[in-house]
């Protein structure tokens, strides 16, 4: 697991994508595999990297035609949890 995490960090650092965008992409990918923990984690980290709540929601809403409404609706609920916690 540590080697995999290190590879991920190296890949992020090597490319032109900023941290906020990388977390939005990873959050969208986590939505596709229905990983609520990863969606929440990347949503939180995207916020910490400067994303707005609107960017979080839009990043998954654009997936409706690809993944379907039920999956996206679930991700919106997971993002709600993060946004509500961040606002407290």
XYZ file of N, CA, C and O in Angstrom:
352
model
N 0.828 -1.188 0.000
C 0.000 0.000 0.000
C 0.873 1.252 0.000
O 0.572 2.200 -0.716
N 1.928 1.252 0.767
C 2.797 2.426 0.842
C 3.416 2.728 -0.522
O 3.498 3.897 -0.916
N 3.821 1.698 -1.249
C 4.416 1.906 -2.573
C 3.394 2.500 -3.536
O 3.713 3.381 -4.332
N 2.162 2.032 -3.445
C 1.096 2.554 -4.300
C 0.818 4.020 -3.992
O 0.644 4.838 -4.901
N 0.768 4.367 -2.715
C 0.545 5.759 -2.315
C 1.694 6.644 -2.783
O 1.471 7.764 -3.248
N 2.915 6.149 -2.674
C 4.077 6.918 -3.116
C 4.049 7.122 -4.625
O 4.367 8.208 -5.114
N 3.636 6.106 -5.366
C 3.512 6.227 -6.811
C 2.482 7.299 -7.169
O 2.704 8.111 -8.066
N 1.356 7.315 -6.469
C 0.335 8.334 -6.694
C 0.858 9.737 -6.447
O 0.596 10.659 -7.221
N 1.604 9.908 -5.360
C 2.179 11.222 -5.043
C 3.169 11.653 -6.119
O 3.187 12.819 -6.530
N 3.973 10.725 -6.582
C 4.961 11.030 -7.615
C 4.280 11.413 -8.919
O 4.679 12.368 -9.583
N 3.225 10.682 -9.278
C 2.492 10.984 -10.513
C 1.864 12.371 -10.444
O 1.886 13.125 -11.423
N 1.289 12.722 -9.293
C 0.693 14.052 -9.130
C 1.740 15.152 -9.278
O 1.518 16.156 -9.945
N 2.886 14.956 -8.648
C 3.930 15.979 -8.653
C 4.575 16.141 -10.032
O 5.065 17.218 -10.365
N 4.553 15.103 -10.841
C 5.245 15.129 -12.125
C 4.465 15.837 -13.225
O 5.035 16.213 -14.243
N 3.169 16.021 -13.034
C 2.353 16.558 -14.117
C 1.932 17.997 -13.926
O 2.184 18.610 -12.889
N 1.241 18.541 -14.941
C 0.839 19.943 -14.910
C -0.473 20.214 -14.173
O -0.866 21.364 -14.025
N -1.152 19.189 -13.684
C -2.452 19.370 -13.033
C -2.239 19.772 -11.576
O -1.489 19.128 -10.842
N -2.924 20.830 -11.159
C -2.784 21.283 -9.776
C -3.521 20.345 -8.819
O -4.297 19.490 -9.231
N -3.258 20.521 -7.539
C -3.824 19.635 -6.514
C -5.349 19.652 -6.504
O -5.986 18.612 -6.391
N -5.931 20.830 -6.625
C -7.392 20.937 -6.615
C -7.987 20.112 -7.751
O -8.883 19.299 -7.534
N -7.481 20.304 -8.947
C -7.999 19.586 -10.113
C -7.761 18.090 -9.982
O -8.636 17.285 -10.323
N -6.605 17.705 -9.480
C -6.308 16.283 -9.293
C -7.320 15.641 -8.348
O -7.817 14.541 -8.617
N -7.658 16.320 -7.263
C -8.629 15.759 -6.323
C -10.038 15.718 -6.924
O -10.799 14.778 -6.658
N -10.394 16.697 -7.750
C -11.692 16.660 -8.416
C -11.764 15.473 -9.385
O -12.787 14.785 -9.465
N -10.679 15.229 -10.102
C -10.629 14.077 -11.009
C -10.731 12.781 -10.219
O -11.486 11.869 -10.577
N -9.976 12.686 -9.137
C -10.007 11.475 -8.321
C -11.373 11.274 -7.669
O -11.839 10.141 -7.538
N -12.021 12.368 -7.292
C -13.362 12.268 -6.726
C -14.340 11.728 -7.770
O -15.184 10.875 -7.471
N -14.214 12.206 -9.001
C -15.076 11.713 -10.069
C -14.819 10.233 -10.339
O -15.768 9.455 -10.529
N -13.569 9.832 -10.331
C -13.243 8.419 -10.534
C -13.794 7.572 -9.386
O -14.319 6.478 -9.609
N -13.700 8.091 -8.175
C -14.239 7.368 -7.015
C -15.756 7.234 -7.121
O -16.324 6.216 -6.718
N -16.403 8.247 -7.685
C -17.848 8.163 -7.915
C -18.157 7.004 -8.843
O -19.091 6.223 -8.604
N -17.367 6.870 -9.897
C -17.598 5.812 -10.886
C -17.507 4.421 -10.278
O -18.235 3.514 -10.704
N -16.650 4.253 -9.290
C -16.525 2.928 -8.662
C -17.314 2.830 -7.359
O -17.175 1.866 -6.613
N -18.123 3.853 -7.098
C -19.025 3.886 -5.943
C -18.298 3.754 -4.603
O -18.764 3.075 -3.685
N -17.164 4.407 -4.515
C -16.376 4.363 -3.283
C -16.683 5.597 -2.440
O -16.075 6.656 -2.611
N -17.670 5.442 -1.542
C -18.081 6.604 -0.758
C -16.954 7.176 0.075
O -16.845 8.393 0.232
N -16.093 6.344 0.610
C -14.973 6.847 1.411
C -14.011 7.679 0.585
O -13.558 8.740 1.025
N -13.711 7.220 -0.623
C -12.795 7.968 -1.488
C -13.442 9.249 -2.001
O -12.770 10.277 -2.127
N -14.746 9.211 -2.309
C -15.435 10.441 -2.728
C -15.329 11.471 -1.617
O -14.963 12.630 -1.856
N -15.630 11.075 -0.405
C -15.556 12.020 0.727
C -14.134 12.528 0.943
O -13.920 13.715 1.178
N -13.175 11.629 0.875
C -11.782 12.007 1.099
C -11.302 13.011 0.053
O -10.697 14.042 0.388
N -11.571 12.731 -1.213
C -11.115 13.641 -2.266
C -11.922 14.938 -2.279
O -11.374 15.994 -2.602
N -13.179 14.883 -1.901
C -13.970 16.116 -1.787
C -13.373 17.015 -0.704
O -13.180 18.222 -0.910
N -13.074 16.420 0.441
C -12.473 17.192 1.538
C -11.131 17.782 1.114
O -10.851 18.968 1.331
N -10.303 16.966 0.466
C -8.985 17.450 0.055
C -9.072 18.486 -1.069
O -8.258 19.409 -1.118
N -10.068 18.347 -1.939
C -10.274 19.362 -2.981
C -10.653 20.695 -2.344
O -10.149 21.751 -2.756
N -11.531 20.660 -1.345
C -11.880 21.887 -0.628
C -10.645 22.509 0.014
O -10.437 23.721 -0.072
N -9.835 21.684 0.638
C -8.615 22.177 1.279
C -7.655 22.786 0.254
O -6.878 23.688 0.583
N -7.726 22.280 -0.999
C -6.851 22.779 -2.062
C -7.456 23.984 -2.787
O -6.883 24.476 -3.761
N -8.631 24.458 -2.314
C -9.213 25.667 -2.868
C -10.448 25.494 -3.733
O -10.959 26.469 -4.287
N -10.955 24.280 -3.865
C -12.172 24.070 -4.651
C -13.369 24.652 -3.914
O -13.385 24.724 -2.682
N -14.358 25.063 -4.671
C -15.610 25.522 -4.081
C -16.578 24.343 -4.019
O -16.393 23.327 -4.711
N -17.602 24.481 -3.217
C -18.603 23.411 -3.166
C -19.268 23.244 -4.536
O -19.575 22.121 -4.945
N -19.439 24.332 -5.269
C -20.027 24.249 -6.603
C -19.158 23.405 -7.536
O -19.669 22.634 -8.358
N -17.847 23.536 -7.413
C -16.939 22.723 -8.234
C -17.040 21.250 -7.868
O -16.977 20.377 -8.750
N -17.202 20.955 -6.583
C -17.369 19.559 -6.173
C -18.610 18.968 -6.821
O -18.550 17.890 -7.437
N -19.725 19.662 -6.677
C -20.979 19.154 -7.227
C -20.931 19.047 -8.747
O -21.361 18.045 -9.323
N -20.400 20.056 -9.400
C -20.358 20.037 -10.859
C -19.487 18.894 -11.371
O -19.794 18.293 -12.407
N -18.423 18.578 -10.644
C -17.527 17.495 -11.055
C -18.220 16.141 -11.117
O -17.812 15.273 -11.875
N -19.251 15.962 -10.321
C -19.994 14.688 -10.402
C -21.273 14.826 -11.216
O -21.690 13.860 -11.862
N -21.876 16.008 -11.240
C -23.102 16.178 -12.017
C -22.870 15.963 -13.511
O -23.754 15.466 -14.208
N -21.681 16.308 -14.002
C -21.391 16.091 -15.420
C -21.308 14.607 -15.773
O -21.274 14.247 -16.942
N -21.318 13.759 -14.768
C -21.242 12.309 -14.995
C -22.607 11.649 -15.144
O -22.678 10.439 -15.374
N -23.690 12.408 -15.036
C -25.031 11.800 -15.086
C -25.233 10.984 -16.354
O -25.702 9.849 -16.298
N -24.854 11.531 -17.507
C -25.091 10.802 -18.754
C -24.155 9.604 -18.909
O -24.437 8.688 -19.675
N -23.061 9.603 -18.184
C -22.097 8.504 -18.258
C -22.392 7.411 -17.244
O -22.388 6.219 -17.578
N -22.681 7.801 -16.004
C -22.856 6.841 -14.914
C -24.304 6.582 -14.542
O -24.606 5.560 -13.939
N -25.163 7.532 -14.844
C -26.569 7.408 -14.473
C -26.881 8.201 -13.214
O -26.014 8.455 -12.376
N -28.146 8.558 -13.129
C -28.598 9.389 -12.009
C -28.434 8.729 -10.642
O -27.992 9.398 -9.696
N -28.743 7.451 -10.457
C -28.616 6.877 -9.106
C -27.201 6.958 -8.521
O -27.036 7.285 -7.346
N -26.209 6.694 -9.347
C -24.826 6.746 -8.858
C -24.431 8.177 -8.525
O -23.830 8.450 -7.479
N -24.783 9.101 -9.412
C -24.442 10.505 -9.182
C -25.195 11.045 -7.970
O -24.631 11.788 -7.161
N -26.449 10.661 -7.810
C -27.221 11.116 -6.649
C -26.576 10.637 -5.355
O -26.527 11.383 -4.362
N -26.085 9.422 -5.349
C -25.386 8.919 -4.161
C -24.152 9.765 -3.874
O -23.912 10.158 -2.719
N -23.374 10.080 -4.909
C -22.163 10.877 -4.721
C -22.507 12.278 -4.221
O -21.798 12.823 -3.369
N -23.589 12.843 -4.719
C -24.016 14.169 -4.247
C -24.303 14.110 -2.740
O -23.921 15.014 -1.992
N -24.925 13.045 -2.294
C -25.171 12.878 -0.864
C -23.884 12.780 -0.067
O -23.778 13.370 1.025
N -22.914 12.066 -0.589
C -21.623 11.955 0.101
C -20.919 13.313 0.142
O -20.308 13.673 1.149
N -21.022 14.064 -0.960
C -20.419 15.397 -0.996
C -21.145 16.325 -0.026
O -20.506 17.139 0.652
N -22.472 16.203 0.059
C -23.235 16.996 1.035
C -22.648 16.843 2.428
O -22.504 17.822 3.162
N -22.331 15.606 2.811
C -21.769 15.348 4.142
C -20.481 16.148 4.354
O -20.277 16.732 5.418
N -19.621 16.165 3.324
C -18.342 16.868 3.435
C -18.559 18.369 3.505
O -17.964 19.057 4.340
N -19.418 18.889 2.639
C -19.688 20.332 2.591
C -20.314 20.787 3.913
O -19.920 21.828 4.459
N -21.245 20.023 4.435
C -21.868 20.392 5.708
C -20.863 20.381 6.850
O -20.862 21.277 7.697
N -19.979 19.398 6.862
C -18.962 19.316 7.900
C -17.974 20.466 7.779
O -17.570 21.064 8.780
N -17.596 20.795 6.545
C -16.639 21.877 6.313
C -17.226 23.230 6.710
O -16.504 24.113 7.156
N -18.544 23.359 6.576
C -19.208 24.609 6.934
C -19.420 24.791 8.418
O -19.724 25.878 8.881
N -19.213 23.741 9.191
C -19.450 23.814 10.643
C -18.273 24.408 11.361
O -17.178 24.321 11.004
